[in-house]
């Protein structure tokens, strides 16, 4: 069956859900509480699984054009600049890096303009066996399906599972920024003690960077966030100082890292959770947004063959919960390994990486990353009048 869906939240997950549902012939509205999107965030990388999901949404070319190929954990260094691992030569980098706003924009452009309603905040939900009633700041509407893509602090989740624990602080904090520079920069990751510095070129003349660092508590903010980053990586290798020099202070964002304890379900009746609302995860495998795009494709595939909505959402839950919760665990462990490493552990990690030849690493990495990256999306039927716009 097709019907009318309301998606709560116009982040990457919500927009991907809207594109996916339109592809199978649903009428969709996205309700987003912010009044204008502007230049959201700095950058992010997408791994092959996420790129395949974007391709299934009909956005392969747009995604390729909006991103740059990049290395990360295959090209590791110490703060001194010493290489722990070189990116393998003669191979294509496995990741694509985007300005976050560019990925968001390409999803928005895949939707007709009247699909996304900004400045509308959802305040309540009620459902019976026939419909869901959504209450929001512009009124009230009925829908056959509601997708809660309203982020880590999701109202949808709190209404459906009021007893479920909320986001948990993982003991570290991150600064992200965008440098405008013509320096030829390749993706890399530098491992400090209790911190790391990540670099991704995201567009010609633009480089995304992120500093992750151990923190005792969340919510600590500074008058000059860029200066905090400079202080923490003082003396680190090139091009880190040049990137910070080329970063406008207003481009720097400081975020505390949280994830979400496992939920018992991602769906109830005609309401589904998607993206960070369901499985916010630490950024350490670069998977949060990618998993939300996967969610969108799987959700649409479950609904595509005329399955009644509650049964389709149960199938969506059964497919997505094990994968996303395992991914979140994997990401948490990877992050904490670096962030919590004392000096001995840091030295041992560095030694092990330095002694592992890149060719061996290229064979070992798929064991960790393979289950994340090898995912293949289900095939969506294409409705002739629901192809992406723009
Ligand atoms: C430092 C950092 C680095 C990261 N790096 C990567 C990376 O490299 N690769 C990757 O894949 N992921 C990465 N992530 C994760 C990624 O950013 C998130 O997983 C992703 O953005 C989640 O998208 P979402 O649409 O689920 O939620 P959000 O982006 O949070 O969107 C939710 C939207 O819902 C809206 N909303 C909330 N409540 C309401 C309401 N009641 N009514 C209406 N609208 C509402 C909000 O305004 C918001 O626009 C990173 C995260 C961090 C913190």
Short mmCIF file of N, CA and C in Angstrom, two decimals, residues 13 23 48 108 130 137 140 145 170 176 193 228 272 323 338-339 349:
data_model
loop_
_atom_site.label_atom_id
_atom_site.label_comp_id
_atom_site.label_asym_id
_atom_site.label_seq_id
_atom_site.Cartn_x
_atom_site.Cartn_y
_atom_site.Cartn_z
N UNK A 13 18.92 11.94 8.24
CA UNK A 13 18.07 10.75 8.33
C UNK A 13 16.65 11.04 7.86
N UNK A 23 10.11 7.48 -3.23
CA UNK A 23 10.52 6.55 -4.30
C UNK A 23 9.57 5.37 -4.42
N UNK A 48 31.52 2.90 2.22
CA UNK A 48 30.86 2.29 1.06
C UNK A 48 29.41 1.87 1.29
N UNK A 108 18.01 17.39 0.19
CA UNK A 108 16.91 18.37 0.07
C UNK A 108 16.53 18.57 -1.39
N UNK A 130 -5.79 2.74 12.90
CA UNK A 130 -5.98 3.29 11.54
C UNK A 130 -5.00 4.39 11.18
N UNK A 137 3.29 22.77 16.12
CA UNK A 137 3.09 24.19 16.37
C UNK A 137 2.27 24.87 15.27
N UNK A 140 -2.49 20.30 13.56
CA UNK A 140 -2.62 18.87 13.85
C UNK A 140 -2.92 18.15 12.54
N UNK A 145 1.54 6.83 8.55
CA UNK A 145 2.85 6.41 9.07
C UNK A 145 3.57 7.65 9.58
N UNK A 170 29.98 9.86 26.75
CA UNK A 170 31.01 8.83 26.61
C UNK A 170 32.38 9.25 27.15
N UNK A 176 34.95 20.43 15.82
CA UNK A 176 35.01 20.21 14.38
C UNK A 176 35.08 21.57 13.69
N UNK A 193 47.80 11.23 22.93
CA UNK A 193 47.44 10.48 24.14
C UNK A 193 46.08 10.98 24.62
N UNK A 228 41.23 26.82 22.11
CA UNK A 228 41.31 25.56 22.87
C UNK A 228 41.90 24.44 22.02
N UNK A 272 7.71 4.74 13.51
CA UNK A 272 9.06 4.15 13.50
C UNK A 272 10.08 5.21 13.90
N UNK A 323 21.78 -4.66 13.48
CA UNK A 323 22.92 -4.06 12.78
C UNK A 323 23.34 -2.72 13.41
N UNK A 338 40.96 4.68 22.03
CA UNK A 338 41.89 5.78 21.79
C UNK A 338 41.80 6.82 22.90
N UNK A 339 40.58 7.19 23.26
CA UNK A 339 40.39 8.27 24.22
C UNK A 339 40.87 7.88 25.61
N UNK A 349 49.76 0.86 21.24
CA UNK A 349 48.94 0.97 20.02
C UNK A 349 49.82 1.50 18.89
#
